[in-house]
């Protein structure tokens, strides 16, 4: 729809509606769709976790005797949600919704500021965003996808840890699926939710790189083309391998959700052990090259003139991806049974009581990770609200575009000398 509404003729038709033209722009439709999904997700949490289960104080299904057949005492203990973790997890969706409200206000402020500037410049299509404005709106709006996916991932984790995922099969004799199958499916969906969030953030990083190139339009054509194709190779490489890794992890989660299907499980194992392990080192190099690439671009005067501290804005764009990748590894490293825990068990006897009193399980790590992402999204959104000022004109120049007689777009700035001369004559 964004591509379709970039046509001048389509925008002229939409602007016949006057102020209502803003309702048919891509950014409005995007926010209506994502906002509806976020509200629907938060509604599920309010109805079930907050009200029906009394903020998870009414007792968890998994604590009922024989609710899940064959559940071992060790796994039951690993699935237990501690009081502090319960409070932390139940507050996370609220943080996600607040972040969504901040994003909506931020985008609205940017759009309305742009509309006012265009009206003052005499643009007859004030609701039509320029290429630069489209990218800025995309960069600011995409954390909303991350928030939505993080909240949905938390729902999946809570469904496993409370045992509510087993409700459709409780009482069946025999149950249509085993607990292991149900749990694997929920955790696979947890992984896919977060990988989808990561994928969209890589798209946002790519868009930010393109935005930097837009601000180099004053350079000669030959140099501009070279910057476009070669100057962003670090960013392109980072985005390519990041997106590849996200898609690969998504495929592993989908293929491995049912361990009974041996072919899919074997394919998942090959993809995980033979392919994804090779991507890691390359991705690390791509990350360093991307950071170096953006340091060079961010120091260019044309980019500074429009973006100010481009590197500061870029760190905000890629923060969620870095947090999502590193945080889960750190949390899993703190779990019982991890290599770090096993190394700690070899410490002198005086530390053993503290070590064996540690009961942080992988299930708790996953719930903690999804919950933390909601709070971190709020921090990133507030950071973006500060560094991406709505008072800044992110267009290269104020462009009031007209349709020429042959139907092609004409930049009014090309006619600026003639317009200035006409205004001067009229003033005299």
Tab-separated table of C-alpha atoms in Angstrom:
chain	number	residue	atom	x	y	z
A	1	UNK	CA	0.000	0.000	0.000
A	2	UNK	CA	2.919	2.324	0.696
A	3	UNK	CA	4.260	1.702	-2.796
A	4	UNK	CA	0.822	2.166	-4.357
A	5	UNK	CA	0.178	5.439	-2.513
A	6	UNK	CA	3.554	6.796	-3.627
A	7	UNK	CA	1.956	7.473	-7.009
A	8	UNK	CA	1.045	11.101	-7.475
A	9	UNK	CA	-2.329	10.275	-9.042
A	10	UNK	CA	-3.338	8.054	-6.112
A	11	UNK	CA	-2.407	10.762	-3.616
A	12	UNK	CA	-4.419	13.335	-5.556
A	13	UNK	CA	-7.448	11.064	-5.321
A	14	UNK	CA	-6.919	10.525	-1.586
A	15	UNK	CA	-6.499	14.235	-0.915
A	16	UNK	CA	-9.926	14.912	-2.367
A	17	UNK	CA	-11.107	13.808	1.093
A	18	UNK	CA	-9.238	16.722	2.664
A	19	UNK	CA	-8.013	16.035	6.229
A	20	UNK	CA	-9.395	12.497	5.976
A	21	UNK	CA	-6.609	11.721	3.477
A	22	UNK	CA	-4.386	10.981	6.462
A	23	UNK	CA	-6.564	8.000	7.346
A	24	UNK	CA	-5.651	6.260	4.082
A	25	UNK	CA	-1.871	6.662	4.368
A	26	UNK	CA	0.271	3.587	4.963
A	27	UNK	CA	1.438	4.718	8.395
A	28	UNK	CA	-2.149	5.139	9.643
A	29	UNK	CA	-3.172	1.707	8.400
A	30	UNK	CA	-0.008	0.187	9.927
A	31	UNK	CA	-0.776	1.643	13.342
A	32	UNK	CA	-4.402	0.606	13.209
A	33	UNK	CA	-3.362	-2.977	12.430
A	34	UNK	CA	-0.496	-3.291	14.901
A	35	UNK	CA	-2.373	-1.337	17.561
A	36	UNK	CA	-5.351	-3.659	17.242
A	37	UNK	CA	-3.135	-6.724	17.627
A	38	UNK	CA	-1.389	-5.233	20.667
A	39	UNK	CA	-4.682	-4.305	22.306
A	40	UNK	CA	-6.088	-7.768	21.591
A	41	UNK	CA	-3.007	-9.399	23.098
A	42	UNK	CA	-3.149	-7.196	26.177
A	43	UNK	CA	-6.873	-7.957	26.467
A	44	UNK	CA	-6.063	-11.693	26.699
A	45	UNK	CA	-3.598	-11.024	29.505
A	46	UNK	CA	-6.089	-8.842	31.394
A	47	UNK	CA	-8.920	-11.377	31.052
A	48	UNK	CA	-6.902	-14.458	31.986
A	49	UNK	CA	-3.732	-13.626	33.926
A	50	UNK	CA	-5.090	-10.518	35.681
A	51	UNK	CA	-8.774	-11.284	36.275
A	52	UNK	CA	-9.593	-14.971	35.831
A	53	UNK	CA	-6.444	-16.206	37.586
A	54	UNK	CA	-6.240	-13.255	40.014
A	55	UNK	CA	-2.782	-12.092	38.866
A	56	UNK	CA	-1.662	-15.732	39.042
A	57	UNK	CA	-2.479	-15.819	42.768
A	58	UNK	CA	-5.405	-18.191	42.345
A	59	UNK	CA	-3.057	-21.130	41.968
A	60	UNK	CA	-1.518	-22.594	38.845
A	61	UNK	CA	-3.005	-25.567	37.025
A	62	UNK	CA	0.331	-27.264	37.111
A	63	UNK	CA	0.146	-27.379	40.935
A	64	UNK	CA	-3.016	-29.487	40.859
A	65	UNK	CA	-2.295	-33.187	41.571
A	66	UNK	CA	-2.182	-35.287	38.397
A	67	UNK	CA	-3.245	-32.342	36.237
A	68	UNK	CA	-0.487	-33.246	33.744
A	69	UNK	CA	0.080	-37.005	33.592
A	70	UNK	CA	3.654	-38.108	34.108
A	71	UNK	CA	5.033	-34.730	35.129
A	72	UNK	CA	8.199	-35.369	37.118
A	73	UNK	CA	8.880	-33.551	40.427
A	74	UNK	CA	12.042	-32.043	38.932
A	75	UNK	CA	10.199	-30.523	35.992
A	76	UNK	CA	7.384	-29.357	38.263
A	77	UNK	CA	9.949	-27.476	40.365
A	78	UNK	CA	11.562	-26.014	37.248
A	79	UNK	CA	8.194	-24.708	36.025
A	80	UNK	CA	7.355	-22.969	39.302
A	81	UNK	CA	7.031	-19.169	39.035
A	82	UNK	CA	8.573	-17.416	42.022
A	83	UNK	CA	6.675	-14.445	43.538
A	84	UNK	CA	9.163	-11.826	42.330
A	85	UNK	CA	9.183	-13.261	38.818
A	86	UNK	CA	5.373	-13.347	38.765
A	87	UNK	CA	5.159	-9.647	39.653
A	88	UNK	CA	7.871	-8.771	37.137
A	89	UNK	CA	6.196	-10.746	34.347
A	90	UNK	CA	2.713	-9.360	34.999
A	91	UNK	CA	4.028	-5.801	34.824
A	92	UNK	CA	5.798	-6.352	31.504
A	93	UNK	CA	2.685	-6.152	29.255
A	94	UNK	CA	1.793	-2.817	30.863
A	95	UNK	CA	5.258	-1.526	29.944
A	96	UNK	CA	4.702	-2.806	26.406
A	97	UNK	CA	1.389	-0.971	26.070
A	98	UNK	CA	2.945	2.227	27.434
A	99	UNK	CA	5.714	1.905	24.849
A	100	UNK	CA	3.052	1.514	22.155
A	101	UNK	CA	1.349	4.709	23.340
A	102	UNK	CA	4.668	6.602	23.226
A	103	UNK	CA	5.369	5.364	19.683
A	104	UNK	CA	1.892	6.382	18.538
A	105	UNK	CA	2.299	9.867	19.994
A	106	UNK	CA	5.788	10.195	18.509
A	107	UNK	CA	4.701	9.193	15.004
A	108	UNK	CA	1.614	11.436	15.216
A	109	UNK	CA	3.785	14.392	16.209
A	110	UNK	CA	6.187	13.761	13.316
A	111	UNK	CA	3.373	13.388	10.787
A	112	UNK	CA	1.488	16.485	11.935
A	113	UNK	CA	4.689	18.567	11.999
A	114	UNK	CA	5.408	17.473	8.427
A	115	UNK	CA	1.850	18.259	7.341
A	116	UNK	CA	2.094	21.767	8.801
A	117	UNK	CA	5.410	22.434	7.066
A	118	UNK	CA	4.047	21.286	3.716
A	119	UNK	CA	0.909	23.375	4.036
A	120	UNK	CA	3.023	26.428	4.802
A	121	UNK	CA	5.125	25.662	1.723
A	122	UNK	CA	1.971	25.447	-0.416
A	123	UNK	CA	2.117	21.689	-1.002
A	124	UNK	CA	-1.239	20.440	-2.237
A	125	UNK	CA	-0.499	16.907	-0.963
A	126	UNK	CA	0.485	17.537	2.659
A	127	UNK	CA	-0.273	14.005	3.886
A	128	UNK	CA	2.049	12.396	1.341
A	129	UNK	CA	5.294	11.502	3.108
A	130	UNK	CA	8.586	11.927	1.303
A	131	UNK	CA	11.015	9.042	0.945
A	132	UNK	CA	13.020	10.341	3.891
A	133	UNK	CA	9.932	10.776	6.046
A	134	UNK	CA	8.756	7.271	5.170
A	135	UNK	CA	12.024	5.790	6.416
A	136	UNK	CA	12.041	7.881	9.602
A	137	UNK	CA	8.476	6.773	10.373
A	138	UNK	CA	9.456	3.163	9.676
A	139	UNK	CA	12.458	3.364	12.008
A	140	UNK	CA	10.375	4.839	14.826
A	141	UNK	CA	7.342	2.585	14.319
A	142	UNK	CA	9.055	-0.814	14.003
A	143	UNK	CA	9.665	-1.294	17.761
A	144	UNK	CA	5.891	-1.704	17.929
A	145	UNK	CA	6.320	-5.049	16.126
A	146	UNK	CA	8.985	-6.028	18.648
A	147	UNK	CA	6.693	-5.105	21.554
A	148	UNK	CA	3.829	-7.119	20.115
A	149	UNK	CA	5.984	-10.200	19.550
A	150	UNK	CA	7.603	-9.943	22.999
A	151	UNK	CA	4.214	-9.810	24.730
A	152	UNK	CA	2.961	-12.760	22.705
A	153	UNK	CA	6.134	-14.707	23.530
A	154	UNK	CA	5.498	-14.041	27.213
A	155	UNK	CA	1.987	-15.463	26.858
A	156	UNK	CA	3.484	-18.673	25.421
A	157	UNK	CA	5.942	-18.938	28.279
A	158	UNK	CA	3.212	-18.393	30.878
A	159	UNK	CA	1.019	-21.011	29.180
A	160	UNK	CA	3.756	-23.597	29.742
A	161	UNK	CA	4.753	-22.555	33.253
A	162	UNK	CA	1.187	-22.340	34.582
A	163	UNK	CA	0.081	-25.480	32.750
A	164	UNK	CA	-2.786	-23.676	30.987
A	165	UNK	CA	-1.473	-24.990	27.658
A	166	UNK	CA	-2.633	-28.434	28.816
A	167	UNK	CA	-6.264	-27.354	29.409
A	168	UNK	CA	-7.578	-28.467	25.961
A	169	UNK	CA	-6.251	-31.990	26.629
A	170	UNK	CA	-7.093	-32.293	30.313
A	171	UNK	CA	-9.647	-35.036	30.913
A	172	UNK	CA	-9.066	-36.751	27.575
A	173	UNK	CA	-8.415	-40.471	27.831
A	174	UNK	CA	-6.027	-40.863	26.194
A	175	UNK	CA	-5.021	-37.230	25.481
A	176	UNK	CA	-4.628	-36.304	21.814
A	177	UNK	CA	-1.102	-35.045	22.499
A	178	UNK	CA	1.508	-35.660	25.135
A	179	UNK	CA	2.738	-32.928	27.467
A	180	UNK	CA	6.091	-32.937	25.693
A	181	UNK	CA	4.375	-32.237	22.352
A	182	UNK	CA	2.252	-29.441	23.795
A	183	UNK	CA	5.228	-27.896	25.553
A	184	UNK	CA	7.421	-28.138	22.450
A	185	UNK	CA	4.755	-26.460	20.339
A	186	UNK	CA	4.330	-23.573	22.784
A	187	UNK	CA	8.065	-23.015	23.152
A	188	UNK	CA	8.543	-23.237	19.382
A	189	UNK	CA	5.925	-20.499	19.010
A	190	UNK	CA	7.798	-18.514	21.677
A	191	UNK	CA	10.952	-18.736	19.563
A	192	UNK	CA	9.192	-17.869	16.303
A	193	UNK	CA	7.600	-14.782	17.872
A	194	UNK	CA	10.964	-13.398	18.931
A	195	UNK	CA	12.671	-14.300	15.650
A	196	UNK	CA	9.949	-12.460	13.713
A	197	UNK	CA	10.625	-9.446	15.951
A	198	UNK	CA	14.355	-9.679	15.199
A	199	UNK	CA	13.725	-9.965	11.461
A	200	UNK	CA	11.718	-6.742	11.393
A	201	UNK	CA	14.440	-4.959	13.328
A	202	UNK	CA	16.980	-5.986	10.685
A	203	UNK	CA	14.666	-4.480	8.081
A	204	UNK	CA	14.681	-1.297	10.165
A	205	UNK	CA	18.494	-1.254	10.281
A	206	UNK	CA	18.564	-1.611	6.495
A	207	UNK	CA	16.114	1.292	6.201
A	208	UNK	CA	18.299	3.457	8.431
A	209	UNK	CA	21.278	2.812	6.164
A	210	UNK	CA	19.206	3.840	3.159
A	211	UNK	CA	18.185	7.008	4.980
A	212	UNK	CA	21.833	7.978	5.352
A	213	UNK	CA	22.336	7.525	1.603
A	214	UNK	CA	19.361	9.789	0.865
A	215	UNK	CA	21.132	12.634	2.628
A	216	UNK	CA	24.074	12.333	0.255
A	217	UNK	CA	22.047	13.321	-2.805
A	218	UNK	CA	24.100	16.496	-3.278
A	219	UNK	CA	27.137	14.408	-4.147
A	220	UNK	CA	27.923	13.832	-7.855
A	221	UNK	CA	25.968	10.970	-9.383
A	222	UNK	CA	29.018	8.755	-9.732
A	223	UNK	CA	29.985	9.163	-6.064
A	224	UNK	CA	26.408	8.812	-4.905
A	225	UNK	CA	26.078	5.499	-6.721
A	226	UNK	CA	29.356	4.284	-5.261
A	227	UNK	CA	28.228	5.237	-1.751
A	228	UNK	CA	24.908	3.505	-2.274
A	229	UNK	CA	26.435	0.247	-3.522
A	230	UNK	CA	29.776	0.090	-1.704
A	231	UNK	CA	29.504	2.530	1.193
A	232	UNK	CA	26.910	0.457	3.016
A	233	UNK	CA	28.394	-2.993	2.465
A	234	UNK	CA	28.971	-3.396	6.205
A	235	UNK	CA	25.330	-2.599	6.931
A	236	UNK	CA	24.120	-4.839	4.107
A	237	UNK	CA	26.280	-7.731	5.311
A	238	UNK	CA	25.053	-7.314	8.895
A	239	UNK	CA	21.415	-7.192	7.817
A	240	UNK	CA	21.789	-10.148	5.441
A	241	UNK	CA	23.364	-12.512	7.963
A	242	UNK	CA	21.131	-11.228	10.764
A	243	UNK	CA	18.007	-11.877	8.722
A	244	UNK	CA	19.408	-15.240	7.616
A	245	UNK	CA	20.029	-16.223	11.228
A	246	UNK	CA	16.535	-15.118	12.255
A	247	UNK	CA	14.959	-17.137	9.434
A	248	UNK	CA	17.203	-20.112	10.248
A	249	UNK	CA	16.235	-20.096	13.925
A	250	UNK	CA	12.606	-19.747	12.877
A	251	UNK	CA	12.924	-22.821	10.639
A	252	UNK	CA	14.631	-24.804	13.414
A	253	UNK	CA	11.812	-23.973	15.815
A	254	UNK	CA	9.140	-24.979	13.309
A	255	UNK	CA	10.883	-28.198	12.264
A	256	UNK	CA	11.670	-29.240	15.832
A	257	UNK	CA	8.252	-28.551	17.350
A	258	UNK	CA	7.261	-32.216	16.983
A	259	UNK	CA	10.011	-34.629	17.925
A	260	UNK	CA	7.963	-37.609	16.754
A	261	UNK	CA	8.418	-36.572	13.112
A	262	UNK	CA	11.928	-37.905	12.685
A	263	UNK	CA	12.588	-36.317	9.288
A	264	UNK	CA	11.756	-32.821	10.469
A	265	UNK	CA	13.672	-33.315	13.706
A	266	UNK	CA	16.715	-34.537	11.750
A	267	UNK	CA	16.482	-31.567	9.367
A	268	UNK	CA	16.285	-29.220	12.349
A	269	UNK	CA	19.374	-30.838	13.883
A	270	UNK	CA	21.354	-30.513	10.632
A	271	UNK	CA	20.321	-26.897	10.212
A	272	UNK	CA	21.232	-26.099	13.809
A	273	UNK	CA	24.526	-28.027	14.008
A	274	UNK	CA	25.887	-27.728	10.469
A	275	UNK	CA	24.586	-24.389	9.210
A	276	UNK	CA	23.780	-22.028	12.064
A	277	UNK	CA	27.002	-22.763	13.943
A	278	UNK	CA	28.927	-21.527	10.887
A	279	UNK	CA	26.882	-18.330	10.672
A	280	UNK	CA	27.813	-17.160	14.191
A	281	UNK	CA	31.475	-16.174	13.550
A	282	UNK	CA	30.598	-14.512	10.231
A	283	UNK	CA	27.811	-12.567	11.924
A	284	UNK	CA	30.239	-11.329	14.571
A	285	UNK	CA	32.573	-9.982	11.865
A	286	UNK	CA	29.592	-8.433	10.063
A	287	UNK	CA	28.559	-6.703	13.298
A	288	UNK	CA	31.997	-5.111	13.729
A	289	UNK	CA	32.093	-4.080	10.079
A	290	UNK	CA	28.594	-2.579	10.352
A	291	UNK	CA	29.549	-0.507	13.405
A	292	UNK	CA	32.707	0.735	11.660
A	293	UNK	CA	30.684	1.478	8.509
A	294	UNK	CA	28.190	3.613	10.425
A	295	UNK	CA	30.934	5.446	12.314
A	296	UNK	CA	32.352	6.589	8.980
A	297	UNK	CA	28.981	7.530	7.487
A	298	UNK	CA	27.804	9.227	10.674
A	299	UNK	CA	30.805	11.567	10.609
A	300	UNK	CA	29.908	12.973	7.171
A	301	UNK	CA	28.710	16.585	7.260
A	302	UNK	CA	25.645	16.040	5.022
A	303	UNK	CA	24.349	13.316	7.325
A	304	UNK	CA	25.110	15.308	10.470
A	305	UNK	CA	23.212	18.247	9.029
A	306	UNK	CA	19.987	16.243	8.839
A	307	UNK	CA	20.354	13.569	11.514
A	308	UNK	CA	22.611	15.249	14.045
A	309	UNK	CA	24.273	12.387	15.913
A	310	UNK	CA	23.599	9.632	13.385
A	311	UNK	CA	25.596	7.043	15.336
A	312	UNK	CA	23.554	7.720	18.472
A	313	UNK	CA	20.347	7.187	16.515
A	314	UNK	CA	21.799	4.042	14.934
A	315	UNK	CA	22.592	2.518	18.321
A	316	UNK	CA	18.962	3.044	19.285
A	317	UNK	CA	17.859	1.292	16.085
A	318	UNK	CA	19.993	-1.802	16.657
A	319	UNK	CA	19.713	-1.902	20.470
A	320	UNK	CA	16.752	-4.287	20.547
A	321	UNK	CA	18.485	-6.776	18.256
A	322	UNK	CA	21.634	-6.782	20.397
A	323	UNK	CA	19.679	-7.073	23.625
A	324	UNK	CA	17.560	-9.908	22.281
A	325	UNK	CA	20.621	-11.887	21.159
A	326	UNK	CA	22.864	-11.368	24.182
A	327	UNK	CA	20.321	-11.345	26.987
A	328	UNK	CA	18.913	-14.841	26.410
A	329	UNK	CA	22.443	-16.283	26.282
A	330	UNK	CA	23.336	-14.628	29.585
A	331	UNK	CA	20.131	-15.835	31.254
A	332	UNK	CA	20.568	-19.376	29.953
A	333	UNK	CA	24.139	-19.312	31.221
A	334	UNK	CA	22.831	-18.663	34.734
A	335	UNK	CA	20.493	-21.667	34.725
A	336	UNK	CA	20.944	-24.793	36.786
A	337	UNK	CA	22.893	-27.335	34.733
A	338	UNK	CA	24.634	-24.779	32.533
A	339	UNK	CA	28.437	-24.929	32.091
A	340	UNK	CA	28.786	-21.937	34.420
A	341	UNK	CA	26.700	-23.676	37.093
A	342	UNK	CA	28.715	-26.863	36.709
A	343	UNK	CA	31.920	-24.883	37.107
A	344	UNK	CA	30.501	-23.205	40.217
A	345	UNK	CA	29.782	-26.622	41.727
A	346	UNK	CA	33.537	-27.244	41.806
A	347	UNK	CA	34.115	-24.308	44.134
A	348	UNK	CA	35.112	-24.937	47.776
A	349	UNK	CA	32.551	-26.462	50.136
A	350	UNK	CA	31.791	-23.162	51.883
A	351	UNK	CA	30.052	-21.919	48.691
A	352	UNK	CA	28.014	-25.047	48.037
A	353	UNK	CA	24.974	-24.011	50.075
A	354	UNK	CA	24.576	-20.838	48.021
A	355	UNK	CA	25.111	-22.701	44.769
A	356	UNK	CA	22.604	-25.465	45.499
A	357	UNK	CA	20.009	-22.924	46.667
A	358	UNK	CA	20.047	-21.475	43.150
A	359	UNK	CA	16.970	-22.754	41.213
A	360	UNK	CA	16.939	-20.634	38.062
A	361	UNK	CA	15.584	-22.948	35.324
A	362	UNK	CA	15.522	-22.506	31.523
A	363	UNK	CA	11.737	-21.990	31.710
A	364	UNK	CA	12.228	-19.087	34.106
A	365	UNK	CA	15.012	-17.713	31.909
A	366	UNK	CA	12.685	-17.647	28.901
A	367	UNK	CA	9.918	-15.938	30.858
A	368	UNK	CA	12.424	-13.457	32.263
A	369	UNK	CA	13.781	-12.764	28.777
A	370	UNK	CA	10.365	-12.024	27.237
A	371	UNK	CA	9.402	-9.848	30.210
A	372	UNK	CA	12.656	-7.904	30.131
A	373	UNK	CA	12.195	-7.213	26.419
A	374	UNK	CA	8.927	-5.395	27.149
A	375	UNK	CA	10.638	-3.099	29.657
A	376	UNK	CA	13.621	-2.625	27.357
A	377	UNK	CA	11.334	-1.753	24.452
A	378	UNK	CA	9.878	1.017	26.606
A	379	UNK	CA	13.376	2.362	27.321
A	380	UNK	CA	14.358	2.248	23.639
A	381	UNK	CA	11.111	3.962	22.632
A	382	UNK	CA	11.706	6.737	25.179
A	383	UNK	CA	15.277	7.051	23.884
A	384	UNK	CA	13.985	7.392	20.311
A	385	UNK	CA	11.475	9.991	21.490
A	386	UNK	CA	14.376	12.095	22.754
A	387	UNK	CA	16.817	11.743	19.842
A	388	UNK	CA	14.299	11.821	16.959
A	389	UNK	CA	12.817	15.269	17.476
A	390	UNK	CA	9.448	15.968	15.845
A	391	UNK	CA	10.608	19.569	15.245
A	392	UNK	CA	13.323	18.470	12.834
A	393	UNK	CA	12.585	18.441	9.121
A	394	UNK	CA	14.020	15.103	7.995
A	395	UNK	CA	13.365	15.841	4.331
A	396	UNK	CA	16.422	16.755	2.295
A	397	UNK	CA	14.630	19.902	1.183
A	398	UNK	CA	11.054	21.073	1.569
A	399	UNK	CA	9.464	19.502	-1.476
A	400	UNK	CA	6.136	20.718	-2.772
A	401	UNK	CA	5.528	18.554	-5.780
A	402	UNK	CA	3.293	19.231	-8.728
A	403	UNK	CA	2.151	17.078	-11.594
A	404	UNK	CA	3.517	18.170	-14.925
A	405	UNK	CA	1.486	18.182	-18.098
A	406	UNK	CA	2.932	14.847	-19.188
A	407	UNK	CA	1.954	13.244	-15.838
A	408	UNK	CA	5.452	13.069	-14.331
A	409	UNK	CA	6.453	14.401	-10.924
A	410	UNK	CA	8.151	17.775	-10.895
A	411	UNK	CA	10.015	19.074	-7.879
A	412	UNK	CA	8.993	22.630	-7.133
A	413	UNK	CA	12.551	23.297	-5.925
A	414	UNK	CA	13.608	22.989	-9.556
A	415	UNK	CA	11.332	25.932	-10.301
A	416	UNK	CA	12.515	27.926	-7.280
A	417	UNK	CA	14.370	30.702	-9.146
A	418	UNK	CA	11.328	31.376	-11.377
A	419	UNK	CA	8.985	31.365	-8.402
A	420	UNK	CA	11.214	33.767	-6.468
A	421	UNK	CA	11.304	36.126	-9.460
A	422	UNK	CA	7.502	36.028	-9.811
A	423	UNK	CA	6.986	36.710	-6.100
A	424	UNK	CA	9.432	39.617	-6.275
A	425	UNK	CA	7.570	41.150	-9.214
A	426	UNK	CA	4.226	40.739	-7.424
A	427	UNK	CA	5.653	42.372	-4.280
A	428	UNK	CA	6.933	45.335	-6.279
